[in-house]
């Protein structure tokens, strides 16, 4: 799909190695500075909250400037923040306040880097290749971020508190070098910018609302992330208390999910050649409904492993197709704003679902969030079943 696409994929894979290292090292660093459950949870929240605070702004800015340069600047700021953290650690002045500030700063930089980098894909490949392009990115995410990165991060942290963050800084720096090689075929998307950025955000929201396929897809993503996050927020308690799994076995649930995802992304090209997107989307969302039901009635460890393997297999197919469908239906000059609204829907749904799942589990038990997910996802799928045919094959003029 072209040299620039390969540079983009290489940059993404390298960056994901660094992010996977930080996925394990970050919580370990927080835990080394405090034993407060509130502060530990706050650190995780501060890394994701910027999506809700700055996501729409990042999308609007991505549609106003040179996108490749914005990715480089945002990643360079990430490197500076990580290096500063390393200096704090080496000089032994690190504390929980500094760590929380770093988590927030990294979260903000990641919003701009991730929002803008996803707009590069439709500028580099044909519409027919968007799905397989996203599958290639997800294969790197699964391998580097989910499988290789976290154990490497834990190992490096055990060797020395500063090492995982230095390695992460090197990986992100290398990602900058790789993405700098990307050549986009488009010049400035907007030669004469006369509107305020707030008006750009409003225009993006208005366009999405008046694009039935994209609007329904966004609402579907929001709803399914609420029903998904409700049980996932208490998955550790479900696994350890309800099923009696050890901490190691609980950690392997994520591995099972990643292995399932690798299998499906590896077969994705054959899958999309054989079946229409609408058919795949209906099957995937049906699997999501059944996933909730399986875990709600499951009583064995192996049942949980099989369910998470299946979840990884279908969820990453959904990720590749839903991104491709959204980008095929969105004009190139709106990719940043519509893509950022998609990410706000994802993280907004996850935060709301986590909160609901905790309340539901507290009141009705650890399997109740899965029943909530089963009913909610089932009703949503029934409502959008026919619309999926239009959503899957809608394209911008």
Short mmCIF file of C-alpha atoms in Angstrom, two decimals:
data_model
loop_
_atom_site.label_atom_id
_atom_site.label_comp_id
_atom_site.label_asym_id
_atom_site.label_seq_id
_atom_site.Cartn_x
_atom_site.Cartn_y
_atom_site.Cartn_z
CA UNK A 1 0.00 0.00 0.00
CA UNK A 2 2.95 2.28 -0.45
CA UNK A 3 6.17 3.34 1.22
CA UNK A 4 4.57 6.04 3.37
CA UNK A 5 2.06 3.52 4.71
CA UNK A 6 4.95 1.28 5.76
CA UNK A 7 6.64 4.19 7.54
CA UNK A 8 3.36 4.91 9.36
CA UNK A 9 2.95 1.28 10.41
CA UNK A 10 6.58 1.11 11.56
CA UNK A 11 6.16 4.28 13.61
CA UNK A 12 3.00 2.93 15.22
CA UNK A 13 4.57 -0.41 16.09
CA UNK A 14 7.67 1.17 17.64
CA UNK A 15 5.58 3.64 19.62
CA UNK A 16 3.41 0.79 20.89
CA UNK A 17 6.46 -0.96 22.30
CA UNK A 18 7.15 2.11 24.41
CA UNK A 19 3.51 2.45 25.43
CA UNK A 20 3.35 -1.25 26.35
CA UNK A 21 6.43 -0.84 28.56
CA UNK A 22 4.77 2.12 30.27
CA UNK A 23 1.55 0.13 30.72
CA UNK A 24 3.30 -1.98 33.34
CA UNK A 25 5.95 0.47 34.57
CA UNK A 26 3.51 3.36 35.13
CA UNK A 27 1.30 1.61 37.71
CA UNK A 28 4.41 0.13 39.36
CA UNK A 29 5.87 3.63 39.70
CA UNK A 30 2.62 4.94 41.20
CA UNK A 31 2.46 2.03 43.63
CA UNK A 32 6.06 2.71 44.69
CA UNK A 33 5.11 6.25 45.70
CA UNK A 34 1.78 5.64 47.46
CA UNK A 35 -0.37 2.89 48.92
CA UNK A 36 -3.56 4.93 48.61
CA UNK A 37 -6.14 3.17 46.39
CA UNK A 38 -7.63 6.58 45.59
CA UNK A 39 -4.33 7.97 44.27
CA UNK A 40 -3.63 4.79 42.31
CA UNK A 41 -7.04 5.04 40.65
CA UNK A 42 -6.53 8.78 40.12
CA UNK A 43 -3.32 8.12 38.19
CA UNK A 44 -5.18 5.86 35.77
CA UNK A 45 -7.98 8.41 35.44
CA UNK A 46 -5.60 11.31 34.73
CA UNK A 47 -4.12 9.39 31.81
CA UNK A 48 -7.56 8.99 30.15
CA UNK A 49 -9.46 12.08 31.29
CA UNK A 50 -7.71 14.34 28.71
CA UNK A 51 -9.68 12.57 25.96
CA UNK A 52 -12.87 14.04 27.38
CA UNK A 53 -11.32 17.45 28.06
CA UNK A 54 -9.21 17.98 24.93
CA UNK A 55 -10.33 15.34 22.42
CA UNK A 56 -12.59 17.58 20.32
CA UNK A 57 -10.03 20.40 20.38
CA UNK A 58 -7.31 18.02 19.19
CA UNK A 59 -9.51 16.88 16.29
CA UNK A 60 -10.26 20.45 15.24
CA UNK A 61 -6.58 21.41 15.35
CA UNK A 62 -5.67 18.32 13.30
CA UNK A 63 -8.02 19.57 10.59
CA UNK A 64 -6.37 23.01 10.54
CA UNK A 65 -2.63 22.26 10.38
CA UNK A 66 -0.10 19.94 8.77
CA UNK A 67 -1.06 16.64 10.36
CA UNK A 68 2.30 14.91 10.09
CA UNK A 69 4.03 17.84 11.79
CA UNK A 70 1.46 17.87 14.59
CA UNK A 71 2.14 14.18 15.27
CA UNK A 72 5.87 14.92 15.45
CA UNK A 73 5.38 17.86 17.83
CA UNK A 74 3.00 15.96 20.11
CA UNK A 75 5.32 12.94 20.29
CA UNK A 76 8.31 15.23 20.92
CA UNK A 77 6.46 16.69 23.89
CA UNK A 78 5.85 13.16 25.14
CA UNK A 79 9.58 12.48 24.96
CA UNK A 80 10.35 15.66 26.93
CA UNK A 81 7.88 14.72 29.66
CA UNK A 82 9.24 11.17 29.90
CA UNK A 83 12.83 12.42 30.05
CA UNK A 84 11.85 14.88 32.78
CA UNK A 85 10.34 11.99 34.74
CA UNK A 86 13.60 10.07 34.32
CA UNK A 87 15.54 13.02 35.70
CA UNK A 88 13.19 13.21 38.70
CA UNK A 89 13.77 9.51 39.36
CA UNK A 90 17.57 9.64 38.98
CA UNK A 91 17.88 12.69 41.24
CA UNK A 92 15.57 11.04 43.79
CA UNK A 93 13.08 13.91 43.90
CA UNK A 94 10.20 11.92 42.46
CA UNK A 95 6.99 11.84 44.49
CA UNK A 96 3.35 11.03 43.92
CA UNK A 97 2.47 14.64 43.03
CA UNK A 98 5.08 14.72 40.26
CA UNK A 99 3.99 11.30 39.02
CA UNK A 100 0.34 12.39 38.80
CA UNK A 101 1.39 15.55 36.95
CA UNK A 102 3.40 13.45 34.48
CA UNK A 103 0.45 11.12 33.92
CA UNK A 104 -1.77 14.09 33.10
CA UNK A 105 0.82 15.69 30.79
CA UNK A 106 1.39 12.41 28.93
CA UNK A 107 -2.35 11.92 28.60
CA UNK A 108 -2.76 15.35 27.01
CA UNK A 109 0.12 14.81 24.57
CA UNK A 110 -1.23 11.37 23.62
CA UNK A 111 -4.62 12.86 22.79
CA UNK A 112 -3.07 15.12 20.16
CA UNK A 113 -0.64 12.47 18.87
CA UNK A 114 -3.20 9.66 18.58
CA UNK A 115 -6.00 11.86 17.22
CA UNK A 116 -3.79 13.24 14.48
CA UNK A 117 -1.96 10.04 13.58
CA UNK A 118 -5.22 8.28 12.77
CA UNK A 119 -6.01 10.96 10.18
CA UNK A 120 -2.91 10.01 8.20
CA UNK A 121 -4.21 6.60 7.17
CA UNK A 122 -6.99 7.83 4.81
CA UNK A 123 -4.49 10.26 3.28
CA UNK A 124 -2.13 7.42 2.36
CA UNK A 125 -4.24 4.46 1.20
CA UNK A 126 -7.28 3.89 -0.99
CA UNK A 127 -10.67 3.52 0.67
CA UNK A 128 -10.77 -0.15 -0.22
CA UNK A 129 -7.55 -0.70 1.73
CA UNK A 130 -8.50 1.17 4.93
CA UNK A 131 -9.73 -1.93 6.76
CA UNK A 132 -6.63 -4.02 6.08
CA UNK A 133 -4.50 -0.97 6.93
CA UNK A 134 -6.13 -0.68 10.34
CA UNK A 135 -5.75 -4.44 10.82
CA UNK A 136 -1.98 -4.04 10.28
CA UNK A 137 -1.88 -1.30 12.92
CA UNK A 138 -3.85 -3.45 15.34
CA UNK A 139 -1.49 -6.38 14.83
CA UNK A 140 1.34 -4.13 15.99
CA UNK A 141 -0.73 -2.89 18.92
CA UNK A 142 -1.47 -6.45 20.05
CA UNK A 143 2.09 -7.68 19.66
CA UNK A 144 3.95 -4.68 21.07
CA UNK A 145 1.48 -3.02 23.43
CA UNK A 146 -0.38 -6.01 24.83
CA UNK A 147 2.02 -8.97 24.65
CA UNK A 148 5.66 -7.86 24.55
CA UNK A 149 5.58 -4.43 26.17
CA UNK A 150 4.09 -5.05 29.65
CA UNK A 151 6.37 -7.94 30.69
CA UNK A 152 9.38 -6.02 29.36
CA UNK A 153 8.26 -2.96 31.32
CA UNK A 154 7.96 -4.96 34.54
CA UNK A 155 11.39 -6.53 33.95
CA UNK A 156 13.03 -3.16 33.31
CA UNK A 157 11.37 -1.63 36.38
CA UNK A 158 12.76 -4.46 38.51
CA UNK A 159 16.22 -3.77 37.07
CA UNK A 160 15.97 -0.08 37.93
CA UNK A 161 13.07 2.33 38.33
CA UNK A 162 14.28 4.67 35.60
CA UNK A 163 15.04 2.12 32.88
CA UNK A 164 11.54 1.50 31.47
CA UNK A 165 10.97 5.22 31.01
CA UNK A 166 14.31 5.75 29.30
CA UNK A 167 13.52 2.91 26.91
CA UNK A 168 10.07 4.37 26.30
CA UNK A 169 11.65 7.74 25.47
CA UNK A 170 13.95 6.03 22.95
CA UNK A 171 11.03 4.17 21.34
CA UNK A 172 8.90 7.30 20.97
CA UNK A 173 11.91 9.18 19.57
CA UNK A 174 12.42 6.45 16.98
CA UNK A 175 8.70 6.64 16.14
CA UNK A 176 9.16 10.35 15.44
CA UNK A 177 12.01 9.58 13.03
CA UNK A 178 9.86 7.03 11.20
CA UNK A 179 6.71 9.13 10.90
CA UNK A 180 8.85 12.03 9.63
CA UNK A 181 9.48 9.91 6.51
CA UNK A 182 5.77 9.83 5.66
CA UNK A 183 4.86 11.84 2.56
CA UNK A 184 1.20 12.83 2.36
CA UNK A 185 -0.22 13.53 -1.10
CA UNK A 186 -2.28 16.46 0.12
CA UNK A 187 -1.13 20.01 0.73
CA UNK A 188 -2.75 22.22 3.36
CA UNK A 189 -6.31 21.01 3.93
CA UNK A 190 -7.55 24.57 4.44
CA UNK A 191 -5.67 27.41 2.75
CA UNK A 192 -7.67 30.23 4.31
CA UNK A 193 -8.75 29.62 7.91
CA UNK A 194 -11.13 32.34 9.04
CA UNK A 195 -13.27 30.47 11.57
CA UNK A 196 -12.63 30.17 15.30
CA UNK A 197 -11.63 26.73 16.49
CA UNK A 198 -14.86 26.49 18.50
CA UNK A 199 -16.79 26.96 15.28
CA UNK A 200 -14.74 24.17 13.70
CA UNK A 201 -15.74 21.86 16.56
CA UNK A 202 -19.40 22.81 16.13
CA UNK A 203 -19.15 22.19 12.38
CA UNK A 204 -17.71 18.72 13.03
CA UNK A 205 -20.51 17.89 15.46
CA UNK A 206 -23.12 19.22 13.05
CA UNK A 207 -21.72 17.23 10.13
CA UNK A 208 -21.69 14.04 12.21
CA UNK A 209 -25.27 14.57 13.37
CA UNK A 210 -26.49 15.07 9.79
CA UNK A 211 -24.58 12.01 8.50
CA UNK A 212 -26.95 9.16 9.52
CA UNK A 213 -24.45 6.34 9.03
CA UNK A 214 -21.66 7.98 11.01
CA UNK A 215 -24.06 9.26 13.68
CA UNK A 216 -25.51 5.79 14.26
CA UNK A 217 -22.03 4.28 14.32
CA UNK A 218 -20.95 6.78 17.01
CA UNK A 219 -24.01 6.05 19.16
CA UNK A 220 -23.39 2.33 18.73
CA UNK A 221 -19.77 2.71 19.85
CA UNK A 222 -20.82 4.80 22.86
CA UNK A 223 -23.49 2.30 23.95
CA UNK A 224 -21.39 -0.82 23.42
CA UNK A 225 -18.50 0.72 25.36
CA UNK A 226 -20.83 1.40 28.28
CA UNK A 227 -22.06 -2.20 28.29
CA UNK A 228 -18.49 -3.50 27.79
CA UNK A 229 -16.90 -1.38 30.52
CA UNK A 230 -19.51 -2.15 33.16
CA UNK A 231 -18.27 -5.74 33.71
CA UNK A 232 -14.65 -5.03 32.74
CA UNK A 233 -14.35 -2.58 35.62
CA UNK A 234 -14.95 -5.42 38.10
CA UNK A 235 -13.31 -8.19 36.05
CA UNK A 236 -10.49 -8.60 38.58
CA UNK A 237 -13.02 -9.28 41.36
CA UNK A 238 -15.08 -11.54 39.10
CA UNK A 239 -11.97 -13.57 38.28
CA UNK A 240 -10.42 -13.77 41.75
CA UNK A 241 -13.50 -13.94 43.97
CA UNK A 242 -16.23 -15.44 41.79
CA UNK A 243 -14.03 -17.90 39.88
CA UNK A 244 -11.21 -18.27 42.44
CA UNK A 245 -8.43 -17.46 39.97
CA UNK A 246 -4.93 -16.49 41.12
CA UNK A 247 -3.39 -13.11 40.28
CA UNK A 248 -1.22 -14.79 37.65
CA UNK A 249 -4.24 -16.43 36.05
CA UNK A 250 -6.06 -13.12 36.01
CA UNK A 251 -3.10 -11.54 34.21
CA UNK A 252 -3.24 -14.31 31.62
CA UNK A 253 -6.80 -13.29 30.71
CA UNK A 254 -5.33 -10.26 28.93
CA UNK A 255 -2.86 -12.56 27.18
CA UNK A 256 -5.70 -14.79 25.99
CA UNK A 257 -7.48 -11.73 24.60
CA UNK A 258 -4.34 -10.58 22.77
CA UNK A 259 -3.75 -14.04 21.27
CA UNK A 260 -7.32 -14.11 19.99
CA UNK A 261 -6.83 -10.68 18.47
CA UNK A 262 -3.61 -11.74 16.74
CA UNK A 263 -5.36 -14.72 15.20
CA UNK A 264 -8.22 -12.64 13.82
CA UNK A 265 -6.02 -9.81 12.52
CA UNK A 266 -3.82 -12.39 10.81
CA UNK A 267 -6.89 -13.78 9.04
CA UNK A 268 -8.50 -10.42 8.45
CA UNK A 269 -7.56 -10.08 4.78
CA UNK A 270 -9.24 -13.40 3.92
CA UNK A 271 -12.21 -12.50 6.09
CA UNK A 272 -12.90 -9.19 4.38
CA UNK A 273 -12.48 -10.71 0.93
CA UNK A 274 -15.06 -13.40 1.64
CA UNK A 275 -17.75 -11.51 3.55
CA UNK A 276 -19.42 -8.12 3.27
CA UNK A 277 -18.66 -5.59 5.99
CA UNK A 278 -22.31 -5.52 7.05
CA UNK A 279 -22.27 -9.27 7.64
CA UNK A 280 -19.04 -9.10 9.62
CA UNK A 281 -20.34 -6.23 11.77
CA UNK A 282 -23.56 -8.10 12.60
CA UNK A 283 -21.65 -11.26 13.52
CA UNK A 284 -19.14 -9.35 15.65
CA UNK A 285 -21.78 -7.45 17.60
CA UNK A 286 -23.78 -10.66 18.07
CA UNK A 287 -20.63 -12.21 19.55
CA UNK A 288 -20.40 -9.24 21.92
CA UNK A 289 -23.93 -9.91 23.19
CA UNK A 290 -23.15 -13.62 23.66
CA UNK A 291 -19.84 -12.81 25.40
CA UNK A 292 -21.72 -11.11 28.21
CA UNK A 293 -24.08 -14.07 28.52
CA UNK A 294 -21.27 -16.64 28.56
CA UNK A 295 -19.40 -14.89 31.39
CA UNK A 296 -22.63 -14.26 33.31
CA UNK A 297 -23.34 -18.01 33.53
CA UNK A 298 -19.72 -19.22 33.54
CA UNK A 299 -18.34 -20.92 36.66
CA UNK A 300 -14.94 -22.18 35.46
CA UNK A 301 -11.51 -20.68 34.83
CA UNK A 302 -11.26 -22.26 31.40
CA UNK A 303 -14.59 -20.78 30.45
CA UNK A 304 -13.22 -17.32 31.27
CA UNK A 305 -10.06 -17.94 29.21
CA UNK A 306 -12.11 -19.13 26.23
CA UNK A 307 -14.42 -16.12 26.50
CA UNK A 308 -11.52 -13.65 26.60
CA UNK A 309 -9.85 -15.38 23.66
CA UNK A 310 -13.08 -15.03 21.70
CA UNK A 311 -13.45 -11.43 22.81
CA UNK A 312 -10.00 -10.60 21.46
CA UNK A 313 -10.76 -12.37 18.18
CA UNK A 314 -13.94 -10.46 17.38
CA UNK A 315 -13.27 -7.11 19.08
CA UNK A 316 -10.16 -6.34 17.03
CA UNK A 317 -12.02 -7.23 13.84
CA UNK A 318 -14.65 -4.70 14.92
CA UNK A 319 -11.94 -2.12 15.57
CA UNK A 320 -10.46 -2.46 12.09
CA UNK A 321 -13.81 -2.40 10.30
CA UNK A 322 -15.48 0.36 12.32
CA UNK A 323 -12.48 2.66 11.83
CA UNK A 324 -12.41 1.92 8.12
CA UNK A 325 -16.17 2.43 7.75
CA UNK A 326 -16.04 5.76 9.60
CA UNK A 327 -13.08 7.04 7.59
CA UNK A 328 -14.55 5.93 4.25
CA UNK A 329 -17.72 7.90 5.04
CA UNK A 330 -15.92 11.04 6.27
CA UNK A 331 -14.47 13.77 4.01
CA UNK A 332 -10.69 14.10 4.34
CA UNK A 333 -10.94 17.62 5.79
CA UNK A 334 -13.15 16.37 8.65
CA UNK A 335 -11.18 13.26 9.62
CA UNK A 336 -9.68 14.88 12.72
CA UNK A 337 -12.94 16.16 14.17
CA UNK A 338 -14.98 13.06 13.43
CA UNK A 339 -12.17 10.76 14.60
CA UNK A 340 -11.80 12.68 17.85
CA UNK A 341 -15.56 12.46 18.45
CA UNK A 342 -15.22 8.71 17.99
CA UNK A 343 -12.50 8.56 20.66
CA UNK A 344 -14.54 10.75 23.02
CA UNK A 345 -17.41 8.28 22.57
CA UNK A 346 -15.06 5.38 23.36
CA UNK A 347 -13.55 6.85 26.52
CA UNK A 348 -16.76 8.51 27.65
CA UNK A 349 -18.54 5.17 27.37
CA UNK A 350 -15.75 3.39 29.24
CA UNK A 351 -15.74 5.86 32.14
CA UNK A 352 -19.54 5.77 32.43
CA UNK A 353 -19.59 1.99 32.13
CA UNK A 354 -16.92 1.54 34.82
CA UNK A 355 -18.93 3.69 37.19
CA UNK A 356 -22.18 1.84 36.45
CA UNK A 357 -20.49 -1.55 36.75
CA UNK A 358 -19.20 -0.77 40.23
CA UNK A 359 -22.63 0.32 41.45
CA UNK A 360 -24.39 -2.66 39.84
CA UNK A 361 -21.88 -5.17 41.25
CA UNK A 362 -22.13 -3.59 44.71
CA UNK A 363 -25.91 -3.94 44.73
CA UNK A 364 -26.54 -7.21 42.89
CA UNK A 365 -23.29 -9.20 42.81
CA UNK A 366 -20.28 -9.70 40.56
CA UNK A 367 -22.16 -11.33 37.69
CA UNK A 368 -24.81 -8.59 37.55
CA UNK A 369 -22.72 -6.25 35.33
CA UNK A 370 -22.49 -9.05 32.73
CA UNK A 371 -26.28 -9.43 32.75
CA UNK A 372 -26.55 -5.66 32.39
CA UNK A 373 -24.18 -5.84 29.42
CA UNK A 374 -26.09 -8.75 27.86
CA UNK A 375 -29.44 -6.95 28.01
CA UNK A 376 -28.09 -3.52 27.01
CA UNK A 377 -25.98 -4.79 24.11
CA UNK A 378 -28.81 -7.06 22.94
CA UNK A 379 -31.34 -4.24 22.83
CA UNK A 380 -28.87 -1.95 21.04
CA UNK A 381 -28.08 -4.58 18.43
CA UNK A 382 -31.78 -5.22 17.77
CA UNK A 383 -32.33 -1.49 17.21
CA UNK A 384 -29.46 -1.05 14.74
CA UNK A 385 -29.56 -4.45 13.01
CA UNK A 386 -31.07 -3.18 9.76
CA UNK A 387 -29.12 0.09 9.82
CA UNK A 388 -25.80 -1.79 9.85
CA UNK A 389 -26.22 -2.55 6.15
CA UNK A 390 -26.22 1.17 5.36
CA UNK A 391 -23.53 2.02 7.91
CA UNK A 392 -21.09 -0.57 6.60
CA UNK A 393 -21.17 0.63 3.03
CA UNK A 394 -21.69 4.39 3.34
CA UNK A 395 -18.97 6.44 1.68
CA UNK A 396 -18.26 10.13 1.38
CA UNK A 397 -18.56 11.74 -2.03
#
